[in-house]
């Protein structure tokens, strides 16, 4: 399983899509969204009993390789220059992070770092409290 080759975030996008009823946080290697990226998505509605029964009562993480994981982030650390995300073993396998941790340098202005911080807080605290990571700097 390869370790992702991207190590710098230059783009942060956040927003609500009311048609699909989701909130999305996206981080990407390149300004046009190409290259390495992670997308974290949550519903705009509270989780349902059916979501809980299927394990979909939490955030969803998607990567540029097509990996999809519900929950699975154990720890997130953010400052003005770096984002560190530690995954569970299952999530690391699904998202091709063979050491279980992504350390990404941030090439972002202050507004983008604030959007990233707010987006992480909003997405990763959605739903099942057992799936919520520990936070440092958020």
mmCIF file of N, CA and C in Angstrom:
data_model
loop_
_atom_site.group_PDB
_atom_site.id
_atom_site.type_symbol
_atom_site.label_atom_id
_atom_site.label_comp_id
_atom_site.label_asym_id
_atom_site.label_seq_id
_atom_site.Cartn_x
_atom_site.Cartn_y
_atom_site.Cartn_z
ATOM 1 N N UNK A 1 0.847 -1.168 0.000
ATOM 2 C CA UNK A 1 0.000 0.000 0.000
ATOM 3 C C UNK A 1 0.895 1.235 0.000
ATOM 4 N N UNK A 2 0.721 2.133 -0.958
ATOM 5 C CA UNK A 2 1.611 3.287 -1.072
ATOM 6 C C UNK A 2 1.294 4.363 -0.045
ATOM 7 N N UNK A 3 2.310 5.093 0.343
ATOM 8 C CA UNK A 3 2.102 6.287 1.146
ATOM 9 C C UNK A 3 1.785 7.420 0.186
ATOM 10 N N UNK A 4 0.786 8.233 0.471
ATOM 11 C CA UNK A 4 0.485 9.346 -0.422
ATOM 12 C C UNK A 4 1.720 10.213 -0.643
ATOM 13 N N UNK A 5 1.918 10.629 -1.889
ATOM 14 C CA UNK A 5 3.109 11.388 -2.231
ATOM 15 C C UNK A 5 2.954 12.877 -1.984
ATOM 16 N N UNK A 6 1.753 13.353 -1.818
ATOM 17 C CA UNK A 6 1.591 14.788 -1.595
ATOM 18 C C UNK A 6 1.806 15.115 -0.136
ATOM 19 N N UNK A 7 2.417 16.250 0.103
ATOM 20 C CA UNK A 7 2.737 16.650 1.476
ATOM 21 C C UNK A 7 2.452 18.114 1.752
ATOM 22 N N UNK A 8 1.883 18.832 0.768
ATOM 23 C CA UNK A 8 1.597 20.249 0.947
ATOM 24 C C UNK A 8 0.161 20.539 0.538
ATOM 25 N N UNK A 9 -0.539 21.299 1.371
ATOM 26 C CA UNK A 9 -1.903 21.733 1.079
ATOM 27 C C UNK A 9 -1.841 23.183 0.613
ATOM 28 N N UNK A 10 -2.360 23.450 -0.591
ATOM 29 C CA UNK A 10 -2.403 24.818 -1.102
ATOM 30 C C UNK A 10 -3.825 25.341 -1.264
ATOM 31 N N UNK A 11 -4.819 24.455 -1.103
ATOM 32 C CA UNK A 11 -6.207 24.843 -1.336
ATOM 33 C C UNK A 11 -7.125 24.232 -0.277
ATOM 34 N N UNK A 12 -8.028 25.045 0.235
ATOM 35 C CA UNK A 12 -9.074 24.590 1.156
ATOM 36 C C UNK A 12 -10.407 25.093 0.617
ATOM 37 N N UNK A 13 -11.371 24.195 0.514
ATOM 38 C CA UNK A 13 -12.724 24.595 0.131
ATOM 39 C C UNK A 13 -13.699 24.054 1.174
ATOM 40 N N UNK A 14 -14.713 24.834 1.456
ATOM 41 C CA UNK A 14 -15.782 24.394 2.350
ATOM 42 C C UNK A 14 -17.097 24.900 1.786
ATOM 43 N N UNK A 15 -18.151 24.182 2.073
ATOM 44 C CA UNK A 15 -19.447 24.682 1.648
ATOM 45 C C UNK A 15 -20.567 23.694 1.849
ATOM 46 N N UNK A 16 -21.771 24.241 1.884
ATOM 47 C CA UNK A 16 -22.986 23.441 1.977
ATOM 48 C C UNK A 16 -23.570 23.261 0.584
ATOM 49 N N UNK A 17 -23.962 22.045 0.284
ATOM 50 C CA UNK A 17 -24.687 21.745 -0.940
ATOM 51 C C UNK A 17 -26.093 21.348 -0.500
ATOM 52 N N UNK A 18 -27.019 22.286 -0.609
ATOM 53 C CA UNK A 18 -28.370 22.021 -0.112
ATOM 54 C C UNK A 18 -29.126 21.031 -1.001
ATOM 55 N N UNK A 19 -28.760 20.935 -2.267
ATOM 56 C CA UNK A 19 -29.405 19.961 -3.155
ATOM 57 C C UNK A 19 -29.102 18.541 -2.693
ATOM 58 N N UNK A 20 -27.816 18.266 -2.426
ATOM 59 C CA UNK A 20 -27.406 16.934 -1.965
ATOM 60 C C UNK A 20 -27.452 16.802 -0.449
ATOM 61 N N UNK A 21 -27.725 17.904 0.239
ATOM 62 C CA UNK A 21 -27.831 17.947 1.701
ATOM 63 C C UNK A 21 -26.555 17.499 2.404
ATOM 64 N N UNK A 22 -25.417 18.061 1.949
ATOM 65 C CA UNK A 22 -24.133 17.734 2.567
ATOM 66 C C UNK A 22 -23.322 19.001 2.803
ATOM 67 N N UNK A 23 -22.445 18.920 3.799
ATOM 68 C CA UNK A 23 -21.398 19.914 4.011
ATOM 69 C C UNK A 23 -20.089 19.241 3.636
ATOM 70 N N UNK A 24 -19.256 19.953 2.887
ATOM 71 C CA UNK A 24 -18.011 19.379 2.397
ATOM 72 C C UNK A 24 -16.829 20.256 2.769
ATOM 73 N N UNK A 25 -15.773 19.604 3.254
ATOM 74 C CA UNK A 25 -14.461 20.209 3.444
ATOM 75 C C UNK A 25 -13.522 19.500 2.480
ATOM 76 N N UNK A 26 -12.822 20.266 1.673
ATOM 77 C CA UNK A 26 -11.839 19.684 0.771
ATOM 78 C C UNK A 26 -10.491 20.346 0.953
ATOM 79 N N UNK A 27 -9.432 19.529 0.979
ATOM 80 C CA UNK A 27 -8.071 20.057 0.977
ATOM 81 C C UNK A 27 -7.352 19.431 -0.205
ATOM 82 N N UNK A 28 -6.511 20.235 -0.869
ATOM 83 C CA UNK A 28 -5.867 19.739 -2.077
ATOM 84 C C UNK A 28 -4.436 20.234 -2.185
ATOM 85 N N UNK A 29 -3.668 19.445 -2.915
ATOM 86 C CA UNK A 29 -2.265 19.743 -3.176
ATOM 87 C C UNK A 29 -2.111 20.958 -4.092
ATOM 88 N N UNK A 30 -2.952 21.057 -5.103
ATOM 89 C CA UNK A 30 -2.818 22.116 -6.100
ATOM 90 C C UNK A 30 -4.015 23.056 -6.070
ATOM 91 N N UNK A 31 -3.774 24.298 -6.480
ATOM 92 C CA UNK A 31 -4.819 25.315 -6.443
ATOM 93 C C UNK A 31 -6.045 24.942 -7.260
ATOM 94 N N UNK A 32 -5.859 24.171 -8.334
ATOM 95 C CA UNK A 32 -7.001 23.776 -9.168
ATOM 96 C C UNK A 32 -7.696 22.519 -8.649
ATOM 97 N N UNK A 33 -7.263 22.018 -7.491
ATOM 98 C CA UNK A 33 -7.881 20.837 -6.892
ATOM 99 C C UNK A 33 -7.305 19.530 -7.372
ATOM 100 N N UNK A 34 -6.367 19.588 -8.296
ATOM 101 C CA UNK A 34 -5.758 18.361 -8.809
ATOM 102 C C UNK A 34 -4.678 17.864 -7.853
ATOM 103 N N UNK A 35 -4.137 16.698 -8.173
ATOM 104 C CA UNK A 35 -3.111 16.101 -7.318
ATOM 105 C C UNK A 35 -3.747 15.443 -6.114
ATOM 106 N N UNK A 36 -2.984 15.319 -5.056
ATOM 107 C CA UNK A 36 -3.501 14.701 -3.844
ATOM 108 C C UNK A 36 -4.590 15.546 -3.217
ATOM 109 N N UNK A 37 -5.593 14.871 -2.692
ATOM 110 C CA UNK A 37 -6.636 15.599 -1.972
ATOM 111 C C UNK A 37 -7.395 14.673 -1.026
ATOM 112 N N UNK A 38 -7.982 15.281 -0.031
ATOM 113 C CA UNK A 38 -8.913 14.616 0.886
ATOM 114 C C UNK A 38 -10.196 15.426 0.923
ATOM 115 N N UNK A 39 -11.297 14.724 0.965
ATOM 116 C CA UNK A 39 -12.606 15.348 1.110
ATOM 117 C C UNK A 39 -13.266 14.733 2.337
ATOM 118 N N UNK A 40 -13.792 15.585 3.203
ATOM 119 C CA UNK A 40 -14.536 15.117 4.376
ATOM 120 C C UNK A 40 -15.942 15.687 4.248
ATOM 121 N N UNK A 41 -16.929 14.814 4.337
ATOM 122 C CA UNK A 41 -18.304 15.210 4.093
ATOM 123 C C UNK A 41 -19.216 14.729 5.218
ATOM 124 N N UNK A 42 -20.223 15.544 5.515
ATOM 125 C CA UNK A 42 -21.260 15.157 6.470
ATOM 126 C C UNK A 42 -22.615 15.558 5.912
ATOM 127 N N UNK A 43 -23.630 14.937 6.427
ATOM 128 C CA UNK A 43 -24.995 15.315 6.078
ATOM 129 C C UNK A 43 -25.334 16.635 6.750
ATOM 130 N N UNK A 44 -26.264 17.360 6.149
ATOM 131 C CA UNK A 44 -26.789 18.560 6.797
ATOM 132 C C UNK A 44 -27.884 18.213 7.798
ATOM 133 N N UNK A 45 -28.323 16.953 7.787
ATOM 134 C CA UNK A 45 -29.359 16.471 8.699
ATOM 135 C C UNK A 45 -28.708 15.614 9.788
ATOM 136 N N UNK A 46 -29.318 15.521 10.951
ATOM 137 C CA UNK A 46 -28.791 14.602 11.971
ATOM 138 C C UNK A 46 -28.822 13.163 11.453
ATOM 139 N N UNK A 47 -27.926 12.308 11.950
ATOM 140 C CA UNK A 47 -27.942 10.906 11.528
ATOM 141 C C UNK A 47 -29.262 10.233 11.915
ATOM 142 N N UNK A 48 -29.703 9.323 11.074
ATOM 143 C CA UNK A 48 -30.928 8.564 11.332
ATOM 144 C C UNK A 48 -30.583 7.243 12.021
ATOM 145 N N UNK A 49 -31.606 6.541 12.482
ATOM 146 C CA UNK A 49 -31.398 5.206 13.052
ATOM 147 C C UNK A 49 -30.797 4.263 12.010
ATOM 148 N N UNK A 50 -31.224 4.410 10.761
ATOM 149 C CA UNK A 50 -30.667 3.580 9.689
ATOM 150 C C UNK A 50 -29.181 3.892 9.482
ATOM 151 N N UNK A 51 -28.808 5.183 9.546
ATOM 152 C CA UNK A 51 -27.390 5.549 9.451
ATOM 153 C C UNK A 51 -26.597 4.860 10.555
ATOM 154 N N UNK A 52 -27.126 4.891 11.772
ATOM 155 C CA UNK A 52 -26.443 4.263 12.906
ATOM 156 C C UNK A 52 -26.308 2.757 12.697
ATOM 157 N N UNK A 53 -27.340 2.130 12.177
ATOM 158 C CA UNK A 53 -27.318 0.678 11.969
ATOM 159 C C UNK A 53 -26.300 0.257 10.914
ATOM 160 N N UNK A 54 -26.010 1.149 9.967
ATOM 161 C CA UNK A 54 -25.076 0.811 8.885
ATOM 162 C C UNK A 54 -23.685 1.414 9.077
ATOM 163 N N UNK A 55 -23.459 2.111 10.208
ATOM 164 C CA UNK A 55 -22.154 2.719 10.455
ATOM 165 C C UNK A 55 -21.925 4.002 9.681
ATOM 166 N N UNK A 56 -22.999 4.571 9.147
ATOM 167 C CA UNK A 56 -22.889 5.795 8.364
ATOM 168 C C UNK A 56 -23.378 7.013 9.153
ATOM 169 N N UNK A 57 -23.302 6.928 10.465
ATOM 170 C CA UNK A 57 -23.765 7.998 11.344
ATOM 171 C C UNK A 57 -22.620 8.909 11.762
ATOM 172 N N UNK A 58 -21.690 9.137 10.857
ATOM 173 C CA UNK A 58 -20.506 9.923 11.135
ATOM 174 C C UNK A 58 -20.052 10.603 9.848
ATOM 175 N N UNK A 59 -18.898 11.222 9.875
ATOM 176 C CA UNK A 59 -18.318 11.868 8.696
ATOM 177 C C UNK A 59 -17.807 10.805 7.719
ATOM 178 N N UNK A 60 -17.670 11.207 6.474
ATOM 179 C CA UNK A 60 -17.144 10.335 5.425
ATOM 180 C C UNK A 60 -15.878 10.975 4.864
ATOM 181 N N UNK A 61 -14.808 10.188 4.749
ATOM 182 C CA UNK A 61 -13.533 10.665 4.207
ATOM 183 C C UNK A 61 -13.304 9.993 2.858
ATOM 184 N N UNK A 62 -12.954 10.797 1.850
ATOM 185 C CA UNK A 62 -12.651 10.282 0.511
ATOM 186 C C UNK A 62 -11.297 10.827 0.081
ATOM 187 N N UNK A 63 -10.539 10.003 -0.656
ATOM 188 C CA UNK A 63 -9.232 10.460 -1.131
ATOM 189 C C UNK A 63 -9.162 10.448 -2.651
ATOM 190 N N UNK A 64 -8.041 10.926 -3.178
ATOM 191 C CA UNK A 64 -7.860 11.039 -4.621
ATOM 192 C C UNK A 64 -7.674 9.693 -5.310
ATOM 193 N N UNK A 65 -7.485 8.625 -4.554
ATOM 194 C CA UNK A 65 -7.341 7.283 -5.122
ATOM 195 C C UNK A 65 -8.663 6.516 -5.144
ATOM 196 N N UNK A 66 -9.738 7.152 -4.683
ATOM 197 C CA UNK A 66 -11.043 6.503 -4.670
ATOM 198 C C UNK A 66 -11.390 5.821 -3.361
ATOM 199 N N UNK A 67 -10.523 5.938 -2.358
ATOM 200 C CA UNK A 67 -10.817 5.362 -1.050
ATOM 201 C C UNK A 67 -11.948 6.113 -0.362
ATOM 202 N N UNK A 68 -12.810 5.365 0.316
ATOM 203 C CA UNK A 68 -13.940 5.947 1.050
ATOM 204 C C UNK A 68 -14.005 5.278 2.417
ATOM 205 N N UNK A 69 -14.106 6.084 3.470
ATOM 206 C CA UNK A 69 -14.130 5.558 4.834
ATOM 207 C C UNK A 69 -15.090 6.388 5.670
ATOM 208 N N UNK A 70 -15.993 5.724 6.387
ATOM 209 C CA UNK A 70 -16.849 6.412 7.355
ATOM 210 C C UNK A 70 -16.141 6.384 8.697
ATOM 211 N N UNK A 71 -15.919 7.570 9.281
ATOM 212 C CA UNK A 71 -15.163 7.666 10.523
ATOM 213 C C UNK A 71 -13.714 7.286 10.268
ATOM 214 N N UNK A 72 -13.033 6.892 11.342
ATOM 215 C CA UNK A 72 -11.684 6.362 11.178
ATOM 216 C C UNK A 72 -10.549 7.327 11.425
ATOM 217 N N UNK A 73 -10.846 8.552 11.838
ATOM 218 C CA UNK A 73 -9.786 9.492 12.201
ATOM 219 C C UNK A 73 -9.697 9.512 13.720
ATOM 220 N N UNK A 74 -8.506 9.223 14.241
ATOM 221 C CA UNK A 74 -8.298 9.157 15.694
ATOM 222 C C UNK A 74 -7.827 10.472 16.298
ATOM 223 N N UNK A 75 -7.014 11.225 15.546
ATOM 224 C CA UNK A 75 -6.361 12.405 16.111
ATOM 225 C C UNK A 75 -6.109 13.411 14.995
ATOM 226 N N UNK A 76 -6.365 14.687 15.282
ATOM 227 C CA UNK A 76 -6.088 15.765 14.337
ATOM 228 C C UNK A 76 -5.364 16.871 15.082
ATOM 229 N N UNK A 77 -4.279 17.324 14.490
ATOM 230 C CA UNK A 77 -3.500 18.415 15.067
ATOM 231 C C UNK A 77 -3.291 19.470 13.992
ATOM 232 N N UNK A 78 -3.552 20.729 14.341
ATOM 233 C CA UNK A 78 -3.463 21.810 13.368
ATOM 234 C C UNK A 78 -2.803 23.020 13.997
ATOM 235 N N UNK A 79 -1.851 23.594 13.256
ATOM 236 C CA UNK A 79 -1.349 24.922 13.581
ATOM 237 C C UNK A 79 -1.284 25.696 12.269
ATOM 238 N N UNK A 80 -0.664 26.859 12.268
ATOM 239 C CA UNK A 80 -0.663 27.688 11.062
ATOM 240 C C UNK A 80 0.192 27.130 9.936
ATOM 241 N N UNK A 81 1.021 26.125 10.214
ATOM 242 C CA UNK A 81 1.939 25.621 9.191
ATOM 243 C C UNK A 81 1.794 24.141 8.884
ATOM 244 N N UNK A 82 1.059 23.391 9.705
ATOM 245 C CA UNK A 82 0.993 21.940 9.494
ATOM 246 C C UNK A 82 -0.333 21.357 9.976
ATOM 247 N N UNK A 83 -0.789 20.339 9.243
ATOM 248 C CA UNK A 83 -1.953 19.538 9.613
ATOM 249 C C UNK A 83 -1.495 18.094 9.728
ATOM 250 N N UNK A 84 -1.773 17.471 10.869
ATOM 251 C CA UNK A 84 -1.460 16.060 11.073
ATOM 252 C C UNK A 84 -2.763 15.321 11.341
ATOM 253 N N UNK A 85 -2.970 14.232 10.598
ATOM 254 C CA UNK A 85 -4.168 13.405 10.756
ATOM 255 C C UNK A 85 -3.716 11.974 11.000
ATOM 256 N N UNK A 86 -4.144 11.400 12.136
ATOM 257 C CA UNK A 86 -3.844 10.000 12.448
ATOM 258 C C UNK A 86 -5.118 9.179 12.267
ATOM 259 N N UNK A 87 -4.993 8.086 11.513
ATOM 260 C CA UNK A 87 -6.120 7.233 11.156
ATOM 261 C C UNK A 87 -6.098 5.922 11.935
ATOM 262 N N UNK A 88 -7.281 5.303 12.076
ATOM 263 C CA UNK A 88 -7.343 3.929 12.578
ATOM 264 C C UNK A 88 -6.686 3.023 11.540
ATOM 265 N N UNK A 89 -6.380 1.801 11.925
ATOM 266 C CA UNK A 89 -5.767 0.860 10.981
ATOM 267 C C UNK A 89 -6.656 0.621 9.767
ATOM 268 N N UNK A 90 -7.954 0.426 9.988
ATOM 269 C CA UNK A 90 -8.873 0.193 8.868
ATOM 270 C C UNK A 90 -8.918 1.384 7.917
ATOM 271 N N UNK A 91 -9.007 2.584 8.469
ATOM 272 C CA UNK A 91 -9.061 3.782 7.633
ATOM 273 C C UNK A 91 -7.745 3.990 6.894
ATOM 274 N N UNK A 92 -6.623 3.758 7.580
ATOM 275 C CA UNK A 92 -5.315 3.907 6.932
ATOM 276 C C UNK A 92 -5.191 2.955 5.753
ATOM 277 N N UNK A 93 -5.689 1.743 5.910
ATOM 278 C CA UNK A 93 -5.655 0.769 4.822
ATOM 279 C C UNK A 93 -6.533 1.219 3.655
ATOM 280 N N UNK A 94 -7.746 1.630 3.942
ATOM 281 C CA UNK A 94 -8.685 2.056 2.891
ATOM 282 C C UNK A 94 -8.177 3.289 2.150
ATOM 283 N N UNK A 95 -7.515 4.195 2.879
ATOM 284 C CA UNK A 95 -7.060 5.458 2.295
ATOM 285 C C UNK A 95 -5.584 5.425 1.903
ATOM 286 N N UNK A 96 -4.972 4.245 1.920
ATOM 287 C CA UNK A 96 -3.582 4.042 1.474
ATOM 288 C C UNK A 96 -2.579 4.907 2.228
ATOM 289 N N UNK A 97 -2.740 4.981 3.541
ATOM 290 C CA UNK A 97 -1.790 5.698 4.400
ATOM 291 C C UNK A 97 -1.073 4.642 5.221
ATOM 292 N N UNK A 98 0.060 4.132 4.695
ATOM 293 C CA UNK A 98 0.634 2.936 5.302
ATOM 294 C C UNK A 98 1.265 3.148 6.666
ATOM 295 N N UNK A 99 1.591 4.358 7.033
ATOM 296 C CA UNK A 99 2.100 4.578 8.387
ATOM 297 C C UNK A 99 1.004 5.070 9.329
ATOM 298 N N UNK A 100 -0.224 5.185 8.806
ATOM 299 C CA UNK A 100 -1.362 5.568 9.629
ATOM 300 C C UNK A 100 -1.487 7.049 9.907
ATOM 301 N N UNK A 101 -0.564 7.843 9.376
ATOM 302 C CA UNK A 101 -0.575 9.269 9.688
ATOM 303 C C UNK A 101 -0.185 10.090 8.468
ATOM 304 N N UNK A 102 -0.933 11.160 8.235
ATOM 305 C CA UNK A 102 -0.587 12.142 7.210
ATOM 306 C C UNK A 102 -0.066 13.388 7.899
ATOM 307 N N UNK A 103 1.088 13.845 7.483
ATOM 308 C CA UNK A 103 1.621 15.123 7.948
ATOM 309 C C UNK A 103 1.722 16.019 6.729
ATOM 310 N N UNK A 104 0.896 17.048 6.709
ATOM 311 C CA UNK A 104 0.788 17.920 5.553
ATOM 312 C C UNK A 104 1.202 19.334 5.920
ATOM 313 N N UNK A 105 2.153 19.878 5.167
ATOM 314 C CA UNK A 105 2.547 21.274 5.337
ATOM 315 C C UNK A 105 1.455 22.150 4.735
ATOM 316 N N UNK A 106 1.211 23.297 5.350
ATOM 317 C CA UNK A 106 0.173 24.200 4.877
ATOM 318 C C UNK A 106 0.796 25.403 4.184
ATOM 319 N N UNK A 107 0.485 25.579 2.918
ATOM 320 C CA UNK A 107 0.869 26.760 2.156
ATOM 321 C C UNK A 107 -0.410 27.566 1.945
ATOM 322 N N UNK A 108 -0.914 28.123 3.061
ATOM 323 C CA UNK A 108 -2.222 28.770 3.088
ATOM 324 C C UNK A 108 -2.133 30.113 3.786
ATOM 325 N N UNK A 109 -2.996 31.058 3.383
ATOM 326 C CA UNK A 109 -3.080 32.310 4.118
ATOM 327 C C UNK A 109 -3.939 32.107 5.371
ATOM 328 N N UNK A 110 -3.995 33.126 6.208
ATOM 329 C CA UNK A 110 -4.718 33.019 7.475
ATOM 330 C C UNK A 110 -6.190 32.699 7.317
ATOM 331 N N UNK A 111 -6.839 33.273 6.290
ATOM 332 C CA UNK A 111 -8.256 32.984 6.062
ATOM 333 C C UNK A 111 -8.474 31.518 5.716
ATOM 334 N N UNK A 112 -7.589 30.954 4.899
ATOM 335 C CA UNK A 112 -7.720 29.540 4.516
ATOM 336 C C UNK A 112 -7.486 28.629 5.714
ATOM 337 N N UNK A 113 -6.529 28.979 6.574
ATOM 338 C CA UNK A 113 -6.296 28.175 7.783
ATOM 339 C C UNK A 113 -7.530 28.230 8.683
ATOM 340 N N UNK A 114 -8.168 29.388 8.785
ATOM 341 C CA UNK A 114 -9.401 29.506 9.580
ATOM 342 C C UNK A 114 -10.520 28.659 8.995
ATOM 343 N N UNK A 115 -10.669 28.664 7.661
ATOM 344 C CA UNK A 115 -11.682 27.816 7.019
ATOM 345 C C UNK A 115 -11.389 26.345 7.268
ATOM 346 N N UNK A 116 -10.102 25.980 7.208
ATOM 347 C CA UNK A 116 -9.707 24.599 7.472
ATOM 348 C C UNK A 116 -10.055 24.211 8.904
ATOM 349 N N UNK A 117 -9.706 25.059 9.852
ATOM 350 C CA UNK A 117 -9.990 24.787 11.266
ATOM 351 C C UNK A 117 -11.501 24.634 11.493
ATOM 352 N N UNK A 118 -12.273 25.577 10.964
ATOM 353 C CA UNK A 118 -13.730 25.522 11.131
ATOM 354 C C UNK A 118 -14.323 24.296 10.440
ATOM 355 N N UNK A 119 -13.834 23.984 9.242
ATOM 356 C CA UNK A 119 -14.334 22.827 8.504
ATOM 357 C C UNK A 119 -14.022 21.518 9.194
ATOM 358 N N UNK A 120 -12.813 21.395 9.740
ATOM 359 C CA UNK A 120 -12.452 20.184 10.485
ATOM 360 C C UNK A 120 -13.335 20.032 11.715
ATOM 361 N N UNK A 121 -13.513 21.126 12.430
ATOM 362 C CA UNK A 121 -14.343 21.081 13.637
ATOM 363 C C UNK A 121 -15.781 20.671 13.291
ATOM 364 N N UNK A 122 -16.313 21.251 12.223
ATOM 365 C CA UNK A 122 -17.706 20.964 11.851
ATOM 366 C C UNK A 122 -17.876 19.525 11.372
ATOM 367 N N UNK A 123 -16.998 19.060 10.505
ATOM 368 C CA UNK A 123 -17.179 17.722 9.939
ATOM 369 C C UNK A 123 -16.855 16.621 10.941
ATOM 370 N N UNK A 124 -15.766 16.766 11.667
ATOM 371 C CA UNK A 124 -15.288 15.661 12.503
ATOM 372 C C UNK A 124 -16.017 15.529 13.831
ATOM 373 N N UNK A 125 -16.907 16.479 14.136
ATOM 374 C CA UNK A 125 -17.728 16.356 15.345
ATOM 375 C C UNK A 125 -19.162 15.965 15.011
ATOM 376 N N UNK A 126 -19.416 15.636 13.764
ATOM 377 C CA UNK A 126 -20.762 15.246 13.332
ATOM 378 C C UNK A 126 -21.077 13.814 13.768
ATOM 379 N N UNK A 127 -22.280 13.619 14.277
ATOM 380 C CA UNK A 127 -22.785 12.265 14.486
ATOM 381 C C UNK A 127 -22.198 11.516 15.665
ATOM 382 N N UNK A 128 -21.898 10.258 15.431
ATOM 383 C CA UNK A 128 -21.472 9.305 16.458
ATOM 384 C C UNK A 128 -20.263 9.816 17.248
ATOM 385 N N UNK A 129 -20.428 10.081 18.547
ATOM 386 C CA UNK A 129 -19.307 10.592 19.338
ATOM 387 C C UNK A 129 -18.137 9.611 19.433
ATOM 388 N N UNK A 130 -18.396 8.318 19.256
ATOM 389 C CA UNK A 130 -17.304 7.336 19.292
ATOM 390 C C UNK A 130 -16.378 7.461 18.092
ATOM 391 N N UNK A 131 -16.815 8.136 17.042
ATOM 392 C CA UNK A 131 -16.001 8.320 15.842
ATOM 393 C C UNK A 131 -15.279 9.668 15.820
ATOM 394 N N UNK A 132 -15.470 10.479 16.844
ATOM 395 C CA UNK A 132 -14.852 11.802 16.864
ATOM 396 C C UNK A 132 -13.416 11.708 17.364
ATOM 397 N N UNK A 133 -12.490 12.333 16.631
ATOM 398 C CA UNK A 133 -11.083 12.265 17.023
ATOM 399 C C UNK A 133 -10.765 13.213 18.177
ATOM 400 N N UNK A 134 -9.572 13.052 18.718
ATOM 401 C CA UNK A 134 -9.047 14.056 19.635
ATOM 402 C C UNK A 134 -8.483 15.186 18.785
ATOM 403 N N UNK A 135 -8.539 16.398 19.322
ATOM 404 C CA UNK A 135 -8.094 17.579 18.593
ATOM 405 C C UNK A 135 -7.008 18.305 19.372
ATOM 406 N N UNK A 136 -6.037 18.812 18.640
ATOM 407 C CA UNK A 136 -5.046 19.731 19.187
ATOM 408 C C UNK A 136 -5.005 20.928 18.240
ATOM 409 N N UNK A 137 -5.186 22.126 18.768
ATOM 410 C CA UNK A 137 -5.134 23.325 17.951
ATOM 411 C C UNK A 137 -6.429 23.649 17.233
ATOM 412 N N UNK A 138 -7.486 22.977 17.584
ATOM 413 C CA UNK A 138 -8.782 23.252 16.981
ATOM 414 C C UNK A 138 -9.727 23.772 18.037
#
